[in-house]
Coordinates of C-alpha atoms in Angstrom, one line a residue:
M1 CA -61.6 3.5 -43.5
T2 CA -58.2 4.3 -42.0
D3 CA -55.0 5.4 -43.6
R4 CA -52.9 4.0 -40.8
R5 CA -50.6 1.2 -41.8
N6 CA -50.3 -2.3 -40.3
I7 CA -47.1 -3.8 -38.8
G8 CA -46.2 -5.6 -42.0
E9 CA -46.4 -2.5 -44.1
I10 CA -44.3 -0.5 -41.6
R11 CA -41.7 -3.2 -41.5
Q12 CA -41.4 -3.4 -45.2
S13 CA -41.2 0.4 -45.6
A14 CA -38.6 0.7 -42.8
R15 CA -36.5 -2.1 -44.2
K16 CA -36.5 -0.5 -47.7
R17 CA -35.5 2.9 -46.4
L18 CA -32.6 1.5 -44.4
A19 CA -31.5 -0.7 -47.3
D20 CA -31.5 2.3 -49.7
A21 CA -29.7 4.6 -47.2
E22 CA -26.6 6.5 -48.5
N23 CA -24.7 5.6 -45.3
Q24 CA -23.0 2.2 -45.9
F25 CA -23.0 1.6 -42.1
V26 CA -26.8 2.0 -42.1
R27 CA -27.3 -0.4 -45.0
Q28 CA -25.6 -3.4 -43.3
T29 CA -28.6 -5.1 -41.7
P30 CA -31.8 -3.3 -42.7
Q31 CA -34.4 -6.0 -41.8
L32 CA -32.9 -6.8 -38.4
D33 CA -32.6 -3.1 -37.6
A34 CA -36.2 -2.4 -38.7
D35 CA -37.5 -5.2 -36.6
L36 CA -35.5 -4.3 -33.5
I37 CA -36.7 -0.7 -33.7
L38 CA -40.4 -1.9 -33.9
C39 CA -39.8 -4.3 -31.0
H40 CA -38.3 -1.6 -28.9
V41 CA -41.1 0.9 -29.5
L42 CA -43.9 -1.7 -29.2
G43 CA -42.3 -3.5 -26.3
V44 CA -42.7 -6.9 -28.0
S45 CA -40.5 -9.8 -29.2
R46 CA -39.5 -10.3 -32.8
T47 CA -41.6 -13.5 -32.8
W48 CA -44.6 -11.4 -31.8
L49 CA -44.0 -9.1 -34.8
F50 CA -44.0 -12.1 -37.2
L51 CA -47.4 -13.2 -35.8
H52 CA -49.0 -9.8 -35.9
N53 CA -48.2 -8.4 -39.4
D54 CA -51.9 -7.3 -39.9
D55 CA -52.2 -5.4 -36.6
V56 CA -52.7 -1.6 -37.2
L57 CA -50.7 0.7 -35.0
T58 CA -51.8 3.9 -33.3
T59 CA -50.7 7.3 -34.6
E60 CA -48.4 7.6 -31.5
Q61 CA -46.8 4.3 -32.1
E62 CA -46.1 5.2 -35.8
A63 CA -44.6 8.5 -34.7
A64 CA -42.3 6.9 -32.2
I65 CA -41.2 4.3 -34.8
E66 CA -40.5 7.1 -37.3
A67 CA -38.4 9.1 -34.8
A68 CA -36.3 6.0 -34.0
L69 CA -35.9 5.2 -37.7
E70 CA -34.7 8.7 -38.4
K71 CA -32.0 8.3 -35.8
R72 CA -30.9 5.1 -37.5
L73 CA -30.9 6.7 -40.9
G74 CA -28.6 9.4 -39.4
G75 CA -26.1 6.7 -38.5
L76 CA -26.9 6.1 -34.9
P77 CA -26.6 2.3 -34.0
V78 CA -29.7 0.5 -33.0
A79 CA -28.2 -0.4 -29.7
Y80 CA -28.0 3.3 -28.8
I81 CA -31.6 3.8 -29.9
T82 CA -33.0 0.9 -27.9
G83 CA -30.5 1.2 -25.0
E84 CA -29.5 -2.4 -25.1
K85 CA -27.2 -4.9 -26.8
E86 CA -27.0 -8.7 -26.7
F87 CA -23.6 -10.0 -25.7
Y88 CA -22.6 -13.5 -24.7
G89 CA -26.2 -14.5 -24.2
R90 CA -27.1 -11.6 -22.0
T91 CA -28.7 -8.2 -22.6
F92 CA -26.6 -5.2 -21.6
F93 CA -27.7 -1.7 -21.0
V94 CA -25.7 0.7 -23.2
T95 CA -25.6 4.5 -23.7
Q96 CA -23.4 6.7 -25.9
D97 CA -21.0 6.9 -23.0
V98 CA -19.8 3.4 -23.7
L99 CA -18.6 1.3 -26.7
I100 CA -21.3 -1.0 -27.9
P101 CA -20.3 -4.6 -27.1
K102 CA -19.2 -6.4 -30.3
P103 CA -19.4 -10.1 -31.3
D104 CA -15.7 -10.2 -31.8
T105 CA -15.1 -9.4 -28.1
E106 CA -17.0 -12.6 -27.2
L107 CA -13.7 -14.4 -28.2
L108 CA -12.0 -12.7 -25.2
V109 CA -14.7 -13.8 -22.8
E110 CA -14.6 -17.4 -24.2
K111 CA -10.8 -17.7 -23.7
A112 CA -11.0 -16.1 -20.3
V113 CA -13.7 -18.4 -19.1
A114 CA -11.9 -21.5 -20.4
Y115 CA -8.7 -20.4 -18.7
A116 CA -10.5 -19.7 -15.3
K117 CA -12.4 -23.0 -15.5
A118 CA -9.1 -24.9 -16.1
A119 CA -7.6 -23.1 -13.1
F120 CA -10.5 -24.1 -10.9
G121 CA -10.2 -27.6 -12.1
A122 CA -6.5 -27.7 -11.3
R123 CA -7.2 -26.4 -7.8
A124 CA -9.9 -29.0 -7.3
S125 CA -7.3 -31.6 -8.2
S126 CA -4.8 -30.1 -5.7
E127 CA -7.4 -30.1 -3.0
A128 CA -8.2 -33.8 -3.6
E129 CA -4.5 -34.7 -3.6
R130 CA -4.0 -32.8 -0.4
S131 CA -6.9 -34.6 1.2
R132 CA -5.5 -37.9 0.1
L133 CA -2.0 -37.1 1.4
G134 CA -3.0 -35.3 4.5
A135 CA -3.3 -31.7 5.5
D136 CA 0.4 -31.3 6.3
S137 CA 1.7 -32.9 3.1
G138 CA 2.4 -29.5 1.5
A139 CA 0.4 -30.5 -1.6
G140 CA -2.2 -28.2 -3.0
V141 CA -0.7 -24.8 -2.1
E142 CA -3.6 -23.1 -3.9
V143 CA -6.2 -24.5 -1.6
G144 CA -8.8 -22.0 -0.6
R145 CA -7.3 -19.0 -2.5
Q146 CA -9.7 -16.8 -4.3
F147 CA -9.4 -16.6 -8.1
R148 CA -8.9 -12.9 -9.0
F149 CA -9.0 -11.1 -12.3
A150 CA -8.9 -7.6 -13.5
D151 CA -10.7 -5.9 -16.4
I152 CA -8.9 -2.8 -17.7
C153 CA -11.0 -0.2 -19.7
T154 CA -14.2 -2.0 -18.7
G155 CA -16.7 0.3 -20.5
S156 CA -20.1 -1.2 -20.2
G157 CA -18.7 -4.0 -18.0
C158 CA -19.6 -6.6 -20.6
I159 CA -16.4 -8.5 -20.3
A160 CA -16.0 -8.7 -16.5
I161 CA -19.7 -9.4 -16.0
S162 CA -19.9 -12.1 -18.6
V163 CA -16.9 -13.9 -17.2
L164 CA -18.2 -13.7 -13.7
A165 CA -21.6 -14.9 -14.7
E166 CA -20.2 -17.9 -16.5
L167 CA -17.9 -18.8 -13.6
F168 CA -20.7 -18.4 -11.0
A169 CA -22.8 -20.8 -13.0
E170 CA -20.0 -23.3 -13.3
L171 CA -19.0 -23.1 -9.6
S172 CA -22.7 -23.2 -8.4
G173 CA -23.2 -26.4 -10.5
Q174 CA -20.1 -28.0 -8.9
D175 CA -20.9 -27.1 -5.3
G176 CA -24.7 -26.7 -5.5
C177 CA -24.3 -23.4 -3.6
A178 CA -24.3 -20.0 -5.3
G179 CA -23.1 -18.2 -2.2
D180 CA -19.9 -20.2 -2.2
A181 CA -19.3 -19.4 -5.8
F182 CA -19.5 -15.7 -5.1
E183 CA -16.7 -16.1 -2.5
R184 CA -14.4 -18.1 -4.8
V185 CA -13.9 -15.5 -7.5
H186 CA -13.4 -11.7 -7.4
A187 CA -12.9 -9.1 -10.2
D188 CA -11.7 -5.5 -10.2
A189 CA -12.7 -3.4 -13.2
T190 CA -11.2 0.0 -14.1
D191 CA -12.2 2.8 -16.5
I192 CA -11.2 6.4 -16.8
S193 CA -14.8 7.5 -17.5
A194 CA -17.1 8.0 -14.6
V195 CA -20.2 7.9 -16.8
A196 CA -19.0 4.6 -18.3
L197 CA -18.6 3.1 -14.8
A198 CA -22.2 4.2 -14.0
V199 CA -23.4 2.1 -17.0
A200 CA -21.2 -0.8 -15.9
R201 CA -22.5 -0.8 -12.3
K202 CA -26.1 -0.8 -13.6
N203 CA -25.3 -3.9 -15.7
A204 CA -23.6 -5.6 -12.8
E205 CA -26.6 -5.2 -10.6
A206 CA -29.0 -6.3 -13.3
L207 CA -27.1 -9.3 -14.5
L208 CA -25.2 -10.6 -11.4
G209 CA -27.8 -9.7 -8.8
C210 CA -27.0 -7.9 -5.6
E211 CA -24.9 -10.7 -4.1
G212 CA -23.0 -11.5 -7.3
A213 CA -22.3 -7.8 -8.0
R214 CA -20.4 -7.6 -4.7
S215 CA -17.7 -9.9 -6.3
L216 CA -17.1 -7.1 -8.8
Q217 CA -15.5 -3.8 -7.8
F218 CA -15.3 -0.8 -10.1
H219 CA -12.5 1.7 -9.9
E220 CA -12.3 5.1 -11.7
G221 CA -8.9 6.0 -13.1
D222 CA -6.4 5.5 -15.9
L223 CA -5.6 1.9 -16.9
C224 CA -4.1 0.0 -14.0
G225 CA -3.6 3.1 -11.9
P226 CA -6.6 2.5 -9.6
L227 CA -5.2 -0.9 -8.7
M228 CA -1.9 0.6 -7.4
A229 CA -1.4 1.5 -3.7
C230 CA -0.2 5.1 -3.2
G231 CA 2.7 5.3 -0.8
S232 CA 2.1 4.4 2.8
K233 CA -1.5 5.3 2.8
G234 CA -2.4 2.3 0.8
G235 CA -5.2 4.1 -1.0
A236 CA -6.2 3.7 -4.6
C237 CA -4.5 5.9 -7.2
G238 CA -6.7 7.8 -9.6
G239 CA -3.9 7.7 -12.1
V240 CA -0.4 6.3 -12.5
S241 CA 2.9 7.9 -13.3
Q242 CA 5.3 6.1 -15.5
S243 CA 8.8 5.0 -14.6
A244 CA 11.5 4.4 -17.1
D245 CA 10.4 0.8 -17.8
G246 CA 6.7 1.9 -18.2
G247 CA 5.7 0.6 -14.8
A248 CA 3.8 2.5 -12.1
S249 CA 6.4 4.8 -10.5
G250 CA 6.7 4.4 -6.8
N251 CA 3.5 2.3 -6.5
E252 CA 2.8 -1.3 -5.7
P253 CA -0.4 -3.2 -6.6
I254 CA -3.2 -3.4 -4.1
A255 CA -3.6 -7.0 -5.2
K256 CA -2.1 -9.4 -7.8
Y257 CA -4.2 -11.2 -10.3
D258 CA -4.4 -14.6 -11.8
M259 CA -5.7 -13.1 -15.0
V260 CA -6.0 -9.6 -16.6
L261 CA -8.4 -8.8 -19.4
S262 CA -8.6 -5.7 -21.5
N263 CA -10.3 -4.3 -24.6
P264 CA -8.4 -1.0 -24.7
P265 CA -8.6 1.7 -27.3
Y266 CA -6.5 0.4 -30.2
V267 CA -7.9 2.1 -33.3
P268 CA -5.4 4.4 -35.1
A269 CA -6.5 8.1 -34.8
T270 CA -6.9 8.5 -38.6
V271 CA -9.0 5.3 -38.7
T272 CA -11.1 6.6 -35.8
D273 CA -11.7 9.9 -37.7
E274 CA -13.1 7.9 -40.6
L275 CA -15.2 5.6 -38.5
L276 CA -16.9 8.4 -36.7
K277 CA -17.9 10.1 -39.9
D278 CA -20.8 7.7 -40.4
G279 CA -22.7 9.0 -37.4
R280 CA -22.2 5.9 -35.2
G281 CA -21.7 8.1 -32.2
E282 CA -19.4 5.8 -30.2
P283 CA -17.1 7.6 -27.7
R284 CA -13.8 8.5 -29.2
L285 CA -12.2 7.9 -25.8
A286 CA -13.0 4.1 -26.2
L287 CA -11.7 3.9 -29.8
D288 CA -8.7 6.0 -30.4
G289 CA -5.5 4.3 -29.3
D290 CA -3.3 7.2 -30.3
T291 CA -4.9 10.0 -28.4
D292 CA -4.5 9.5 -24.7
S293 CA -7.1 11.6 -22.9
A294 CA -5.5 10.6 -19.5
L295 CA -2.5 12.8 -20.4
Q296 CA -1.9 16.5 -21.0
S297 CA 0.9 17.7 -23.2
G298 CA 4.1 18.7 -21.4
T299 CA 3.2 16.9 -18.1
T300 CA 4.0 13.3 -18.5
S301 CA 6.8 11.2 -20.0
C302 CA 4.8 8.8 -22.0
D303 CA 7.3 6.5 -23.7
T304 CA 6.8 3.3 -21.9
D305 CA 10.2 2.1 -22.8
S306 CA 12.2 4.6 -24.9
A307 CA 15.2 2.3 -24.8
L308 CA 13.4 -0.1 -27.1
G309 CA 13.6 2.4 -29.9
G310 CA 11.9 2.1 -33.3
D311 CA 8.2 2.0 -33.5
F312 CA 7.8 1.4 -29.7
A313 CA 9.3 4.8 -29.0
Q314 CA 6.5 6.8 -30.6
G315 CA 4.9 9.3 -28.3
V316 CA 1.4 9.3 -27.1
R317 CA -0.8 12.1 -28.4
A318 CA -2.5 14.0 -25.6
A319 CA -6.1 15.2 -25.6
D320 CA -5.0 18.5 -27.2
G321 CA -3.3 16.7 -30.1
K322 CA 0.2 17.5 -29.0
A323 CA 2.9 15.0 -27.9
A324 CA 2.1 14.2 -24.3
D325 CA 5.7 14.6 -23.3
G326 CA 5.8 18.1 -24.7
S327 CA 8.2 17.0 -27.5
S328 CA 7.9 17.7 -31.2
G329 CA 8.9 14.2 -32.1
E330 CA 6.9 11.7 -34.0
Q331 CA 3.6 10.8 -32.4
S332 CA 1.9 7.4 -32.4
S333 CA -0.1 6.6 -35.5
D334 CA -0.6 2.8 -35.2
G335 CA -3.2 2.8 -32.5
L336 CA -0.9 1.2 -29.9
A337 CA 0.2 4.3 -27.8
I338 CA -2.2 3.4 -24.9
I339 CA -1.4 -0.3 -25.2
R340 CA 2.4 0.6 -24.8
R341 CA 1.6 2.2 -21.5
L342 CA -0.8 -0.6 -20.5
I343 CA 1.4 -3.7 -21.0
P344 CA 4.1 -2.8 -18.4
Q345 CA 1.4 -2.0 -15.9
V346 CA -0.3 -5.3 -16.5
K347 CA 3.0 -7.1 -15.9
K348 CA 3.2 -5.4 -12.5
I349 CA -0.2 -6.6 -11.3
L350 CA -0.1 -10.2 -12.7
L351 CA 0.8 -13.1 -10.5
P352 CA 3.7 -15.3 -11.6
G353 CA 2.2 -17.8 -14.1
G354 CA -0.7 -15.4 -14.8
V355 CA -2.3 -14.7 -18.2
F356 CA -3.1 -11.5 -20.0
F357 CA -5.9 -11.5 -22.7
M358 CA -6.0 -8.3 -24.7
E359 CA -8.1 -7.4 -27.7
T360 CA -6.4 -5.6 -30.6
G361 CA -7.0 -4.7 -34.2
E362 CA -6.1 -6.9 -37.2
Y363 CA -3.8 -4.1 -38.3
N364 CA -1.7 -4.0 -35.1
A365 CA -2.1 -7.3 -33.3
E366 CA 1.4 -8.5 -34.4
K367 CA 3.1 -5.3 -33.2
A368 CA 1.3 -5.6 -29.9
A369 CA 2.5 -9.2 -29.6
E370 CA 6.0 -8.1 -30.4
Y371 CA 5.9 -5.5 -27.7
L372 CA 4.6 -8.0 -25.2
S373 CA 7.6 -10.2 -25.9
K374 CA 10.0 -7.2 -25.5
C375 CA 8.4 -6.5 -22.1
G376 CA 9.0 -10.1 -20.9
F377 CA 5.7 -11.9 -21.6
T378 CA 6.0 -15.4 -22.9
D379 CA 3.9 -18.1 -24.7
I380 CA 2.3 -15.4 -26.8
V381 CA -0.5 -16.5 -29.1
I382 CA -2.7 -14.4 -31.4
H383 CA -6.2 -15.7 -31.8
R384 CA -8.4 -15.0 -34.8
D385 CA -12.0 -13.9 -34.6
L386 CA -15.0 -15.4 -36.4
A387 CA -14.1 -13.4 -39.6
G388 CA -10.6 -14.9 -39.5
Q389 CA -9.0 -11.6 -38.5
L390 CA -6.2 -11.3 -35.9
R391 CA -8.1 -10.1 -32.8
L392 CA -7.0 -11.4 -29.4
V393 CA -3.5 -11.6 -28.0
E394 CA -2.9 -14.1 -25.2
S395 CA 0.4 -13.8 -23.2
H396 CA 1.8 -15.2 -19.9
I397 CA 4.4 -14.3 -17.3

């Protein structure tokens, strides 16, 4: 006789405990979470679980499952327990140093890939036209130019890596040569967090391979700052100071981009406070759009365009909770303080005719679109996510 339980009994017990949890965040998907925890501990697929309900586990296996289950009951997301999260058909490595990739963000990848594919199609047509008319015809000015995009606030790297992987697959299918695909597209990704970039680099190597990962360069620093040349040295800036119009003061881009992507912090500080009470453990740095950890109070003028007045003149809250410009004026409370600094910087690094895809919240997407318009962006469209919420702002210059 043995008092050890089989897989079916453990699954049922784990599901019930999660479903009955006091934490609403824990109760959302009890069966899926229970299965993912078992799969992680046992090193098996979910299909395997279904086929082995009667298998009895060892004491050590049960103890490991119980430890993981206690973490989930405490609010920690399954992705942080297992160290991985599915996103756009790929498995990404995640730690508590990065935001967990969300299904809503797949909309950004979808739109970016579609735009880039259309751009490659247009260039292919230009090449064909130039070939027909002759090399000296002047047709097809884009011939041979690399498609470049930037991913600002990259976190786990899920956006840049997913877009690159999709484009590599598309271009390899067209040319029958993966090596050529790697040469035709390049991405630069920035993040202020060195530990987040370590996660992103690991994902790039795992999902793009050594050769593909060379098409993606990571840069540590604030927003677009690492993509700006510093004076005559031409180096990369670890940060970026603001001019009166919100641009990078005294700096020029090290490159200009066909497309810029970003999922920046955009959650209001008060909402962030409430979200983190459930024990989810995601980094505040990646959520709070009002508290700008890149700034210190009294050191930086952070109004990206004070001349605009109104809501767009609200100050960024520095890491110590004070107004980053040292003033006692009203601080940002709408989650858009970081985005107000980001938008003028993006305008500086985009090529004419380029596109900017930026994820926002349903509570501030329209205000973000308004600010994009005030900063000179055109053809602005707000796309809805699968739940019908305003989620992704597309804009052009």
